[in-house]
Short mmCIF file of N, CA and C in Angstrom, two decimals:
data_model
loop_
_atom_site.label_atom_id
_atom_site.label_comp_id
_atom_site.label_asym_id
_atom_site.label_seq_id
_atom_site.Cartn_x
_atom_site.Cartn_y
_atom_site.Cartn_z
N UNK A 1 12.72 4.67 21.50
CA UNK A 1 14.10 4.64 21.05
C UNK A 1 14.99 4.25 22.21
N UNK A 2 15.62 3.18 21.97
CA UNK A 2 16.81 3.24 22.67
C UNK A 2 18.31 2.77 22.42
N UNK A 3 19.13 3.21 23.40
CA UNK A 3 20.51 3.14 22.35
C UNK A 3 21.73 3.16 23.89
N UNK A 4 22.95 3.57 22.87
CA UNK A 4 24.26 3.58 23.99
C UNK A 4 24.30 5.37 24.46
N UNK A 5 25.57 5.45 25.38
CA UNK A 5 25.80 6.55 25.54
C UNK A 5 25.62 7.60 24.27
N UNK A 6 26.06 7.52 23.52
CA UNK A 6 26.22 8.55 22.19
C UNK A 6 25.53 8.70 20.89
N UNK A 7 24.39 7.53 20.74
CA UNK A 7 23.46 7.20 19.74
C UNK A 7 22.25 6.64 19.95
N UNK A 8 21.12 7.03 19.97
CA UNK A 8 20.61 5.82 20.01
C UNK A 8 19.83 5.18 18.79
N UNK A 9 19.10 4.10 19.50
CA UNK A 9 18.66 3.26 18.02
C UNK A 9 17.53 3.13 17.62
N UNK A 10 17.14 2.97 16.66
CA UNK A 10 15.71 2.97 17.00
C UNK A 10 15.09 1.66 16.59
N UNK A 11 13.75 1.35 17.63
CA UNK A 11 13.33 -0.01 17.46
C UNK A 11 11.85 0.06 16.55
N UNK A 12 12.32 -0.70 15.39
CA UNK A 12 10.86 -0.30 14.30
C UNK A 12 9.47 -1.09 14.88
N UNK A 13 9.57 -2.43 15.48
CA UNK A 13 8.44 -2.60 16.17
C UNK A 13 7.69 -2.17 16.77
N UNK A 14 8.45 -0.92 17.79
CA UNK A 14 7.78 -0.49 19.12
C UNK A 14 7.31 0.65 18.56
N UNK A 15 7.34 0.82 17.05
CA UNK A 15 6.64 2.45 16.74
C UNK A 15 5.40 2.49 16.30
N UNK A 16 4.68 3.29 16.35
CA UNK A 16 3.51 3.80 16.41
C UNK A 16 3.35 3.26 14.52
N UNK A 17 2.03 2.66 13.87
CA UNK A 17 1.85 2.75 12.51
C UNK A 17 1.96 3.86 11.75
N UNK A 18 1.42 4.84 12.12
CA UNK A 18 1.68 6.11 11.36
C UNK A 18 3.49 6.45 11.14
N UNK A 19 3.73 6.53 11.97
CA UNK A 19 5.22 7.06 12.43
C UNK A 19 6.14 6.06 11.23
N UNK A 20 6.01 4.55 11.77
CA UNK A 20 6.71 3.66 10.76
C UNK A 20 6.85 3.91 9.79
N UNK A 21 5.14 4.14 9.06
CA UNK A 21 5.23 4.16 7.05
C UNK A 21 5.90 5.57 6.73
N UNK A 22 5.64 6.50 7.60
CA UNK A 22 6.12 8.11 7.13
C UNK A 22 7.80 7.82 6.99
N UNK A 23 8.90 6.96 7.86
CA UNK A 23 10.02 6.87 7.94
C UNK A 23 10.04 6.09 7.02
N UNK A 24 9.46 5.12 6.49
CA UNK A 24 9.66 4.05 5.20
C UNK A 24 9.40 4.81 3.77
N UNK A 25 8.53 5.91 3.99
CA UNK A 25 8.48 6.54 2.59
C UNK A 25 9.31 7.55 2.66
N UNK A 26 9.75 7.81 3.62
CA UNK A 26 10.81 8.99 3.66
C UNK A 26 11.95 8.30 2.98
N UNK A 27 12.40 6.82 3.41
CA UNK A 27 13.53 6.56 3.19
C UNK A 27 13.30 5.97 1.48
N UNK A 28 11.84 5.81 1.22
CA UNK A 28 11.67 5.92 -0.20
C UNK A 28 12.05 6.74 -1.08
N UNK A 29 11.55 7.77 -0.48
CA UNK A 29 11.88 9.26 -1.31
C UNK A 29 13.46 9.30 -1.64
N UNK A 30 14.08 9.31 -0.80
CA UNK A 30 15.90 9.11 -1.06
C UNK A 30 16.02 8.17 -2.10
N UNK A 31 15.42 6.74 -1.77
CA UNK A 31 15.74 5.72 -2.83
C UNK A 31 15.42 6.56 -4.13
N UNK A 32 14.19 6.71 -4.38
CA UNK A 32 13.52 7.29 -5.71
C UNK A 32 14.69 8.82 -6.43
N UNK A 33 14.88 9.49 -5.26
CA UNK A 33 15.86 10.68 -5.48
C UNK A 33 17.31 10.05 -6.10
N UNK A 34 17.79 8.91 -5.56
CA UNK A 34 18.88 8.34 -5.18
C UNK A 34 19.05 7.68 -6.93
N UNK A 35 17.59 6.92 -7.06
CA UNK A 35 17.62 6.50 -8.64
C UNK A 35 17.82 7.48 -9.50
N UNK A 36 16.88 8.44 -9.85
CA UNK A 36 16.66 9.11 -10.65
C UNK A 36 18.40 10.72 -10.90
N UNK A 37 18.63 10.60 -10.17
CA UNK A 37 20.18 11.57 -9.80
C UNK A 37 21.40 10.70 -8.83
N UNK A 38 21.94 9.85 -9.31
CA UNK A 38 22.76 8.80 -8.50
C UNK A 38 23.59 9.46 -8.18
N UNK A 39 24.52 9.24 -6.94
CA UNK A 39 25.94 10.09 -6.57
C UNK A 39 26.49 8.35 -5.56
N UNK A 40 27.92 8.77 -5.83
CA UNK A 40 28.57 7.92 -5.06
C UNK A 40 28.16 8.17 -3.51
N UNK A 41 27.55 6.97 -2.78
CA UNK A 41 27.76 6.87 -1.12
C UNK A 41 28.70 5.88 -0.66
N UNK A 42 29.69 6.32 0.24
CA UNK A 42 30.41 5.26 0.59
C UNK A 42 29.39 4.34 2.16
N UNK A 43 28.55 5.26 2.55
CA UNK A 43 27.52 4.43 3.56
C UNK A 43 26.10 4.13 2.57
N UNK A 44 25.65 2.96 2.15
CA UNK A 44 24.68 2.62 1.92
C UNK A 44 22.97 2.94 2.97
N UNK A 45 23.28 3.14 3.58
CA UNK A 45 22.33 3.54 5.53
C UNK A 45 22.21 5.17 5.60
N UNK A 46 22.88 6.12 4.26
CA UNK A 46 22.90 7.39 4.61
C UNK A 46 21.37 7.61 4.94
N UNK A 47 21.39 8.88 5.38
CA UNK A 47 20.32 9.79 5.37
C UNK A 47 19.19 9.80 4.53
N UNK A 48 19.91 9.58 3.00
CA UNK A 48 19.21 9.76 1.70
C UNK A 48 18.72 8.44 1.53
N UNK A 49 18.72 7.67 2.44
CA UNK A 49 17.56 6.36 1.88
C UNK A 49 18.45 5.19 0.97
N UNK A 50 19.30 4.76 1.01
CA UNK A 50 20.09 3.56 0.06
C UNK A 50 19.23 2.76 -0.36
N UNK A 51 19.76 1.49 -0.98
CA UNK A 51 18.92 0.79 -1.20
C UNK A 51 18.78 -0.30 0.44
N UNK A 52 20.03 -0.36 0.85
CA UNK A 52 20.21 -0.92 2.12
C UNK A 52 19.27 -0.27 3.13
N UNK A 53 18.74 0.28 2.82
CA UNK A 53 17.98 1.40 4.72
C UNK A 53 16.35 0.67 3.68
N UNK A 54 16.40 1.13 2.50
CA UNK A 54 15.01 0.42 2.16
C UNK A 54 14.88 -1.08 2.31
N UNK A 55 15.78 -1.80 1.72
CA UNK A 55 15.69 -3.53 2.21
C UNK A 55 15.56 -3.69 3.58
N UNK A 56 16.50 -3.22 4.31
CA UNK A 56 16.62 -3.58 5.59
C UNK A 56 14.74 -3.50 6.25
N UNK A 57 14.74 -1.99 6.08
CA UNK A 57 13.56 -1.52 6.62
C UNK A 57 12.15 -2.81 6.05
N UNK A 58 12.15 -2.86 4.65
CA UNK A 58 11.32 -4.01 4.23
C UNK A 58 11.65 -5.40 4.85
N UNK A 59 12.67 -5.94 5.29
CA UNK A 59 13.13 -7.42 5.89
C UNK A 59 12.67 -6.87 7.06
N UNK A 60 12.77 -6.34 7.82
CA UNK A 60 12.33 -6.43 9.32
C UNK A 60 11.09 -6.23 9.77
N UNK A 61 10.02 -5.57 8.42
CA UNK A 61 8.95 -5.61 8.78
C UNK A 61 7.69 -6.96 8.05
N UNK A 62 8.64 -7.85 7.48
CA UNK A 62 8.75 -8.98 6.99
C UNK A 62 7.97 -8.81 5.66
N UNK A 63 8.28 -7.42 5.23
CA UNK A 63 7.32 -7.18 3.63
C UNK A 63 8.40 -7.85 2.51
N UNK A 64 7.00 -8.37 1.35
CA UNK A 64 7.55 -8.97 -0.07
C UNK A 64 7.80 -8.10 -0.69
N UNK A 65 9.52 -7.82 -1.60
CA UNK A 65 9.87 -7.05 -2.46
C UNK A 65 9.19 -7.51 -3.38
N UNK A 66 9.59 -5.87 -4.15
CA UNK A 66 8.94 -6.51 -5.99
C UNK A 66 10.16 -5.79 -6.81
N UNK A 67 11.07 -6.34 -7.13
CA UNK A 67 12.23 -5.63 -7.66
C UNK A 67 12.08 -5.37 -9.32
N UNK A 68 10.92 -5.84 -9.65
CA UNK A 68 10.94 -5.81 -11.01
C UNK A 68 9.71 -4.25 -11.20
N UNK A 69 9.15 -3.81 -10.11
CA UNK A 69 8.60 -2.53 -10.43
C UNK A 69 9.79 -1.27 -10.21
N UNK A 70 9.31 -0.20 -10.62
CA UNK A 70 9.56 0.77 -10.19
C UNK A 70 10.09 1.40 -9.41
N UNK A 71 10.82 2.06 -8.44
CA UNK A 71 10.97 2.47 -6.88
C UNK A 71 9.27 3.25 -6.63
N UNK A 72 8.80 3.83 -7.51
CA UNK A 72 7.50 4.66 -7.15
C UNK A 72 6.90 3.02 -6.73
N UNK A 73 6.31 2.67 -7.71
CA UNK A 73 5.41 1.37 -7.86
C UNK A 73 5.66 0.42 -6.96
N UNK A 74 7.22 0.26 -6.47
CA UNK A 74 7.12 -0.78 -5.15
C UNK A 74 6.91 -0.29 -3.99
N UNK A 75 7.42 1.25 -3.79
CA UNK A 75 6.94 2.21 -2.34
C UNK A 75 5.88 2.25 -2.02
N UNK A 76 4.28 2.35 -3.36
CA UNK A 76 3.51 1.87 -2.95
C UNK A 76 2.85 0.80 -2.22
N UNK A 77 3.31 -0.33 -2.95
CA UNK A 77 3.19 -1.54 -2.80
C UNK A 77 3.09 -2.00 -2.05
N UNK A 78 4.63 -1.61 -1.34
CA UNK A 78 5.10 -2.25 -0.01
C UNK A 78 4.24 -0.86 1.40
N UNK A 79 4.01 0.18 1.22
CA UNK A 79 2.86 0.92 1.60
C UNK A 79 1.37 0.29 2.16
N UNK A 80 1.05 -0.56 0.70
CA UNK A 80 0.05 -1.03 1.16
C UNK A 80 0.12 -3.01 1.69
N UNK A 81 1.09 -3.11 1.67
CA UNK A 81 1.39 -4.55 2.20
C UNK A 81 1.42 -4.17 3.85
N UNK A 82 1.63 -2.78 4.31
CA UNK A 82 1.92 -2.65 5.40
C UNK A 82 0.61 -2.33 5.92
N UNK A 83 -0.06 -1.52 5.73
CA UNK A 83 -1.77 -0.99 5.40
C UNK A 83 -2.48 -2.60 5.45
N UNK A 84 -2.15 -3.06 4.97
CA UNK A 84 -3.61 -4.59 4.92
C UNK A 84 -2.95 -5.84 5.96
N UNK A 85 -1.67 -5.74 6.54
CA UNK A 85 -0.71 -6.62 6.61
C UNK A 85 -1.97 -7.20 8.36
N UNK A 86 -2.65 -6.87 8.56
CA UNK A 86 -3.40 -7.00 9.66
C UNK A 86 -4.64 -7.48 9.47
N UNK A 87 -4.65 -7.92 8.42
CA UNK A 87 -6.19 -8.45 7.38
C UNK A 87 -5.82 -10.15 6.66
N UNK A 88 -6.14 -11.44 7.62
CA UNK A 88 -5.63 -12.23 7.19
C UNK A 88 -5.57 -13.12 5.62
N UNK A 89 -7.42 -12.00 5.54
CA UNK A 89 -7.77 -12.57 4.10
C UNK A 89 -7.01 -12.23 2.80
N UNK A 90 -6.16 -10.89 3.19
CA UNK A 90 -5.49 -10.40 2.35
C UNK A 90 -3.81 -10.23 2.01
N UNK A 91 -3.82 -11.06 0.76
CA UNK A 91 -2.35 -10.90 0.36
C UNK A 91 -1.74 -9.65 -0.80
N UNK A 92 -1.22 -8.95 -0.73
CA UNK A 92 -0.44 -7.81 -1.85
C UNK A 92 0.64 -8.36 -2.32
N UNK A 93 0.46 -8.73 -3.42
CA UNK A 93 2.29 -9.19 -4.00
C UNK A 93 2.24 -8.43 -5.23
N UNK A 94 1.20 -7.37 -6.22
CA UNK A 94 1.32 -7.00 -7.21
C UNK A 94 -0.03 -6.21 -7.26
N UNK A 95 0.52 -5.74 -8.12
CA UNK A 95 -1.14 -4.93 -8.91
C UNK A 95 -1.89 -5.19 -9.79
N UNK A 96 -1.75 -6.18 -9.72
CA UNK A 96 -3.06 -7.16 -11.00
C UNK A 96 -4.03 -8.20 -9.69
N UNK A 97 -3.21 -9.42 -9.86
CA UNK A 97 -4.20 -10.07 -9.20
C UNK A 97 -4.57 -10.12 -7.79
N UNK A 98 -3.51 -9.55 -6.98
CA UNK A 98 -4.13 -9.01 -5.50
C UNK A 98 -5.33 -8.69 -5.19
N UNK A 99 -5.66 -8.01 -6.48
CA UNK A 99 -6.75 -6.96 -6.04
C UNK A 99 -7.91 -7.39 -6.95
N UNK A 100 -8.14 -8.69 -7.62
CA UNK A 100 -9.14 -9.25 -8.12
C UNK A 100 -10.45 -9.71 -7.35
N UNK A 101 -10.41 -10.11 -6.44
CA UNK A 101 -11.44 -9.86 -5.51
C UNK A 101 -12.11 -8.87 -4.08
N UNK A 102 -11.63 -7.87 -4.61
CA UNK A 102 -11.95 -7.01 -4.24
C UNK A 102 -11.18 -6.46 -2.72
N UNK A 103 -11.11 -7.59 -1.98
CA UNK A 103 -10.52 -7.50 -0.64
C UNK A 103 -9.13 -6.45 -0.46
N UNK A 104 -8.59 -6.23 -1.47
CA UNK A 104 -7.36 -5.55 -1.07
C UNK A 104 -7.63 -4.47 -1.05
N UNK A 105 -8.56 -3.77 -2.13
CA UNK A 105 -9.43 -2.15 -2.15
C UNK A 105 -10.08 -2.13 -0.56
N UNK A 106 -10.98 -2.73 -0.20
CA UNK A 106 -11.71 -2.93 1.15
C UNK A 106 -10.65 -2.84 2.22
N UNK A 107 -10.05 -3.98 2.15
CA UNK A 107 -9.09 -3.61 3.34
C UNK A 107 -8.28 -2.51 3.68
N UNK A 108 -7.61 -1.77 2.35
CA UNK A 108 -6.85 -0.60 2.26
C UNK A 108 -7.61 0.27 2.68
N UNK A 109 -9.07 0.79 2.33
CA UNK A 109 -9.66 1.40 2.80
C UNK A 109 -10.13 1.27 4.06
N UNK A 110 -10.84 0.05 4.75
CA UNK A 110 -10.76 -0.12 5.97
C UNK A 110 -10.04 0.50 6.99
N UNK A 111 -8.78 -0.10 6.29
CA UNK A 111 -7.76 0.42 7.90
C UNK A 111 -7.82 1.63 7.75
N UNK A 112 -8.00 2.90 6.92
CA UNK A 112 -8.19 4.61 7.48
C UNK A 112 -9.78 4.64 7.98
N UNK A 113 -10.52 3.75 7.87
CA UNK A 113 -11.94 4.16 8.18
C UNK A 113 -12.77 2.76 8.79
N UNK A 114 -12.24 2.14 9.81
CA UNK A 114 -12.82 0.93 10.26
C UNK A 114 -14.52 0.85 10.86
N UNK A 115 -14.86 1.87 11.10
CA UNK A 115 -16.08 1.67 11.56
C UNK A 115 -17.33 2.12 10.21
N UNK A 116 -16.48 2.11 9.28
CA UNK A 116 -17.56 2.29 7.63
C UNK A 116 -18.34 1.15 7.08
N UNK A 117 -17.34 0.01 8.00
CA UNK A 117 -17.97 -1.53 7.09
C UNK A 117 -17.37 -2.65 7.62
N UNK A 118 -18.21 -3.62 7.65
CA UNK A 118 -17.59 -4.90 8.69
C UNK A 118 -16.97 -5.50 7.62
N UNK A 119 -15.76 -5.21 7.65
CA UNK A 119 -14.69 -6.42 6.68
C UNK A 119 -14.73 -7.57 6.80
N UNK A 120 -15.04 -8.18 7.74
CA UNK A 120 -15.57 -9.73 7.88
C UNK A 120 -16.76 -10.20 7.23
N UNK A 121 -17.34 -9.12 6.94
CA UNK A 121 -18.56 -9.94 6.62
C UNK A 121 -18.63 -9.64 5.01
N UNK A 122 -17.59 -9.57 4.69
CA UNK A 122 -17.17 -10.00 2.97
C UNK A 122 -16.92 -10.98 2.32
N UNK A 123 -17.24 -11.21 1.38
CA UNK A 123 -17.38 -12.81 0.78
C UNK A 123 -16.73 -12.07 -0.29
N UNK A 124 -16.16 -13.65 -1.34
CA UNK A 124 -15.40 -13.33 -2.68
C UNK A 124 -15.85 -14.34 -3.31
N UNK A 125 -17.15 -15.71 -3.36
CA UNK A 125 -17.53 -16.70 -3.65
C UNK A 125 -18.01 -15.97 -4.96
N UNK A 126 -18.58 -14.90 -5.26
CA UNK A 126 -18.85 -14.75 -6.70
C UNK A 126 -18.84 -13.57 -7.40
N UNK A 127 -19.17 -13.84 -8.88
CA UNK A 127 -18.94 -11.97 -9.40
C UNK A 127 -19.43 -10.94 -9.01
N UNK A 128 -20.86 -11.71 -8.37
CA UNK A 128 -21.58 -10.21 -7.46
C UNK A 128 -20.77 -9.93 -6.09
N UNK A 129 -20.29 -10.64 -5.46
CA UNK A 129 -19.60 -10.91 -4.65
C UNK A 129 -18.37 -9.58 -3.86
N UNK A 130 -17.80 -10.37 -5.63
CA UNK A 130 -16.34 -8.89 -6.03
C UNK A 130 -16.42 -7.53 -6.14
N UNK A 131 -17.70 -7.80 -7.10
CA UNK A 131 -18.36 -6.53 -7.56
C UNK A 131 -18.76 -5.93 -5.92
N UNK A 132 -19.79 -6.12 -5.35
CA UNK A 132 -20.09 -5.66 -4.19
C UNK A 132 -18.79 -5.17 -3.37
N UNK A 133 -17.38 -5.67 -3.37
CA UNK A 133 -16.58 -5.33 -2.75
C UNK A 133 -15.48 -4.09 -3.10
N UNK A 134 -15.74 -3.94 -4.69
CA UNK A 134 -15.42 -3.05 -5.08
C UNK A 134 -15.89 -1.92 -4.77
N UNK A 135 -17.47 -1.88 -4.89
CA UNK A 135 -18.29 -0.84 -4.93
C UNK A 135 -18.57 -0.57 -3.51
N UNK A 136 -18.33 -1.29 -2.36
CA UNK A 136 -17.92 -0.68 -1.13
C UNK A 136 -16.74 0.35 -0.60
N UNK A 137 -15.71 -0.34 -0.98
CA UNK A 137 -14.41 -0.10 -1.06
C UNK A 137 -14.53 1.88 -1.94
N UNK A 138 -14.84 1.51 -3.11
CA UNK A 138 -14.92 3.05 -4.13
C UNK A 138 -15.56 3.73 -3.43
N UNK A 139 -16.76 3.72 -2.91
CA UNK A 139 -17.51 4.56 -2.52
C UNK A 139 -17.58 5.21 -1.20
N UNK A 140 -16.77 4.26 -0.06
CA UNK A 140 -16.52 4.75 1.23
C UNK A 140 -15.06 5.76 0.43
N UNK A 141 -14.26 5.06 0.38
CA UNK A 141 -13.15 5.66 -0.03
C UNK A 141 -13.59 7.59 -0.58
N UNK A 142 -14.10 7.22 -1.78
CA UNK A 142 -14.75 8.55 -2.27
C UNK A 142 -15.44 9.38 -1.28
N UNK A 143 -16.33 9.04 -0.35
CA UNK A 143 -17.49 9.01 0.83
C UNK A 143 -16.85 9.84 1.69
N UNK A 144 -15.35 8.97 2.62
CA UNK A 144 -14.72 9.92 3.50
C UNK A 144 -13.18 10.39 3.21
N UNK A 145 -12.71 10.47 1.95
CA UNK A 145 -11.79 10.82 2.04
C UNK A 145 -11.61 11.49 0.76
N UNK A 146 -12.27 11.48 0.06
CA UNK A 146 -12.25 12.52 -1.67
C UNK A 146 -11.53 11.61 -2.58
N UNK A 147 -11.30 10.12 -2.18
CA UNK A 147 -10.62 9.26 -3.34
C UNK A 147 -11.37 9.47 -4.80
N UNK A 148 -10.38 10.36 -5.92
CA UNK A 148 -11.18 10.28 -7.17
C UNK A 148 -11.73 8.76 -7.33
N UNK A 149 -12.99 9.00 -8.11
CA UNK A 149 -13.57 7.45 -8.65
C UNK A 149 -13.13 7.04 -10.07
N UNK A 150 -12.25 7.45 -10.82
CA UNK A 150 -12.10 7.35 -11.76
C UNK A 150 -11.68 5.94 -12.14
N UNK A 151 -11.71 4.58 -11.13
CA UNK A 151 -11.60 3.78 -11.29
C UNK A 151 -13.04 3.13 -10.73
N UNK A 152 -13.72 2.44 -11.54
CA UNK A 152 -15.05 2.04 -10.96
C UNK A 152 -15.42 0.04 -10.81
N UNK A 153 -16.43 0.41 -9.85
CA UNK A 153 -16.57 -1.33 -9.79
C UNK A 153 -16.88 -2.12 -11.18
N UNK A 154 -17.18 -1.76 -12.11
CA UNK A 154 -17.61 -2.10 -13.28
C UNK A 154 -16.42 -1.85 -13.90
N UNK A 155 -15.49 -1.65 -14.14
CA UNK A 155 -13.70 -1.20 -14.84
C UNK A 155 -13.56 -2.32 -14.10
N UNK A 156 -13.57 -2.51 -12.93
CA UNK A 156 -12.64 -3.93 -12.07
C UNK A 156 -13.00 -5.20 -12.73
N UNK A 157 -14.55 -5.27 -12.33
CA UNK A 157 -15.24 -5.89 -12.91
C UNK A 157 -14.92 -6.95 -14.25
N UNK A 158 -15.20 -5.76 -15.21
CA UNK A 158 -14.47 -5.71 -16.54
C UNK A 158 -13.20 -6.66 -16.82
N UNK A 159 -12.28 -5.99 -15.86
CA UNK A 159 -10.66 -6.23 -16.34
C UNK A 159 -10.37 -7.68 -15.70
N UNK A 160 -11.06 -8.39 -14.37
CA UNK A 160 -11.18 -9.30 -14.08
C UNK A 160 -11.84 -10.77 -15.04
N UNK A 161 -12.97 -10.23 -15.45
CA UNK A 161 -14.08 -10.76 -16.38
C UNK A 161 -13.05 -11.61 -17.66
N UNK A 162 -12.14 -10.20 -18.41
CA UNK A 162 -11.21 -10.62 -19.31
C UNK A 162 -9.99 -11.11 -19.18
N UNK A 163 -9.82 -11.36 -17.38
CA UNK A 163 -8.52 -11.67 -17.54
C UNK A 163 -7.13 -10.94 -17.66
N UNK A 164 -7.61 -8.88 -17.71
CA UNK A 164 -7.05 -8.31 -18.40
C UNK A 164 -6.84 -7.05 -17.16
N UNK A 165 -6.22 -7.51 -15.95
CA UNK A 165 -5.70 -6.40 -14.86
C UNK A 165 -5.24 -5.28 -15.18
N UNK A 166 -5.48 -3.97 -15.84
CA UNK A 166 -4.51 -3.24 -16.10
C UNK A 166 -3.58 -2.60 -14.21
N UNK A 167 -2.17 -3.43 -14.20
CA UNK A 167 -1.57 -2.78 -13.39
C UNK A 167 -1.55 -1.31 -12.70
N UNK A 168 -1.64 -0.47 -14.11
CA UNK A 168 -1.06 1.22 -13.73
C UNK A 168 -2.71 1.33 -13.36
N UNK A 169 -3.86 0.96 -13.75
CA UNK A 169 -4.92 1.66 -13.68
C UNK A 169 -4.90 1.16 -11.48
N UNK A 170 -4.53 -0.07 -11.49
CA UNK A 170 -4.96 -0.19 -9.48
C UNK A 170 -3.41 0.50 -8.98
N UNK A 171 -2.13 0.69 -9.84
CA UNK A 171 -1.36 1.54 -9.19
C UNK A 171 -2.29 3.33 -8.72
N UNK A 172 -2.44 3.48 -9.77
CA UNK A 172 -3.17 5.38 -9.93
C UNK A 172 -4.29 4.94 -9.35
N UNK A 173 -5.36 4.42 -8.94
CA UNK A 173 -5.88 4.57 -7.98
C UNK A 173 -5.67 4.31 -6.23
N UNK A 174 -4.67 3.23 -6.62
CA UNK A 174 -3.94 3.08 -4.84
C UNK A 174 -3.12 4.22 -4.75
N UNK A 175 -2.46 4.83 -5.38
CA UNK A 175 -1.50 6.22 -5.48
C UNK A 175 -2.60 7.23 -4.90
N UNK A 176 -3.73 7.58 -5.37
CA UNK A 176 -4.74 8.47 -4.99
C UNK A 176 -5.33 8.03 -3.41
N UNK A 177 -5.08 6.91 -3.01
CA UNK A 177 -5.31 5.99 -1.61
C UNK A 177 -4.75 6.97 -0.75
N UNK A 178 -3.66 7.05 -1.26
CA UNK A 178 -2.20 7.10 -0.14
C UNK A 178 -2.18 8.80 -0.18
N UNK A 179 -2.44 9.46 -1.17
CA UNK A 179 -2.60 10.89 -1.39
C UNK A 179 -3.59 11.27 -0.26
N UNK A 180 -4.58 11.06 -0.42
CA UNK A 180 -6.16 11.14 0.31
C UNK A 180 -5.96 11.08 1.76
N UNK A 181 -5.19 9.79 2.13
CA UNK A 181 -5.83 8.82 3.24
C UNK A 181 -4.03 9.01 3.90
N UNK A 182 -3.18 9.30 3.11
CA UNK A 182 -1.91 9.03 4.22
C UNK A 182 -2.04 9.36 5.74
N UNK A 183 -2.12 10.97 5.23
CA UNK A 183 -1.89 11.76 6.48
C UNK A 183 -3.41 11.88 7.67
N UNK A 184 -3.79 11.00 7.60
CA UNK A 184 -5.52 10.84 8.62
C UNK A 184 -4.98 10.19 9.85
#
């Protein structure tokens, strides 16, 4: 942190990963509080998280909004855009097709548990491919951190196969991610 005589500032680059996302979901929590029970702020930057302290905070760490989810559903989101944002193979812009080849489950899991599985040496060339990346991903996840499985490589599988992503089903299992695996 640094600043003037009477304030100082704080610099979001120079902070530690852990430290960052805990202040970004903090300032979530306000947003989400902020939606759900609105009150007049004449500072958008309060305490309670505006929508301004959440944009800002998302523009500077150069994450993609999704203004058409949720405040829950994009806190995630942008959660795990920050979580994989170090994984070149992997892009997060939603909860359907992000996560069709498996790489975004793997990587999310990765970064709490890097020495479980060489992320490089993942391929997405075919259905066994995906499948295999799922069923890495579920099972370390489950393995070291108690991630329910209630979403399985064969459900992914499935919903890929048809074309037919159910969103809320990779929200509620990335939600159980972040439950599990935040605080490690």
């Amino acid at each position: 942190m640094v600043g003037g005589k009477d304030r100082p500032t704080l610099k979001l680059k120079d902070m530690e990963e852990k430290h960052l996302h805990n202040l970004f979901l903090k300032n979530m929590s306000g947003l989400i509080e902020e939606v759900k029970n609105p009150t007049p702020r004449l500072n958008p930057n309060s305490a309670c998280g505006g929508m301004a302290t959440h944009a800002g905070l998302a523009l500077e760490l150069g994450i993609t909004r999704k203004k058409s989810l949720s405040p829950q559903m994009e806190a995630i989101l942008i959660w795990c855009q920050c979580r994989t944002r170090e994984y070149d193979t992997v892009q997060i812009r939603d909860f359907t097709q992000s996560w069709a080849n498996g790489l975004a489950f793997a990587a999310l899991i990765h970064n709490f548990f890097p020495n479980a599985f060489d992320f490089r040496a993942l391929k997405v060339d075919t259905p066994q491919d995906r499948m295999k990346n799922y069923e890495l991903a579920f099972a370390t996840g489950e393995k070291f951190a108690g991630v329910p499985d209630f979403l399985t490589a064969e459900d992914m599988g499935g919903m890929v196969q048809e074309n037919r992503i159910d969103p809320k089903m990779i929200f509620s299992y990335v939600q159980e991610v972040y439950r599990m695996c935040n605080e490690l």
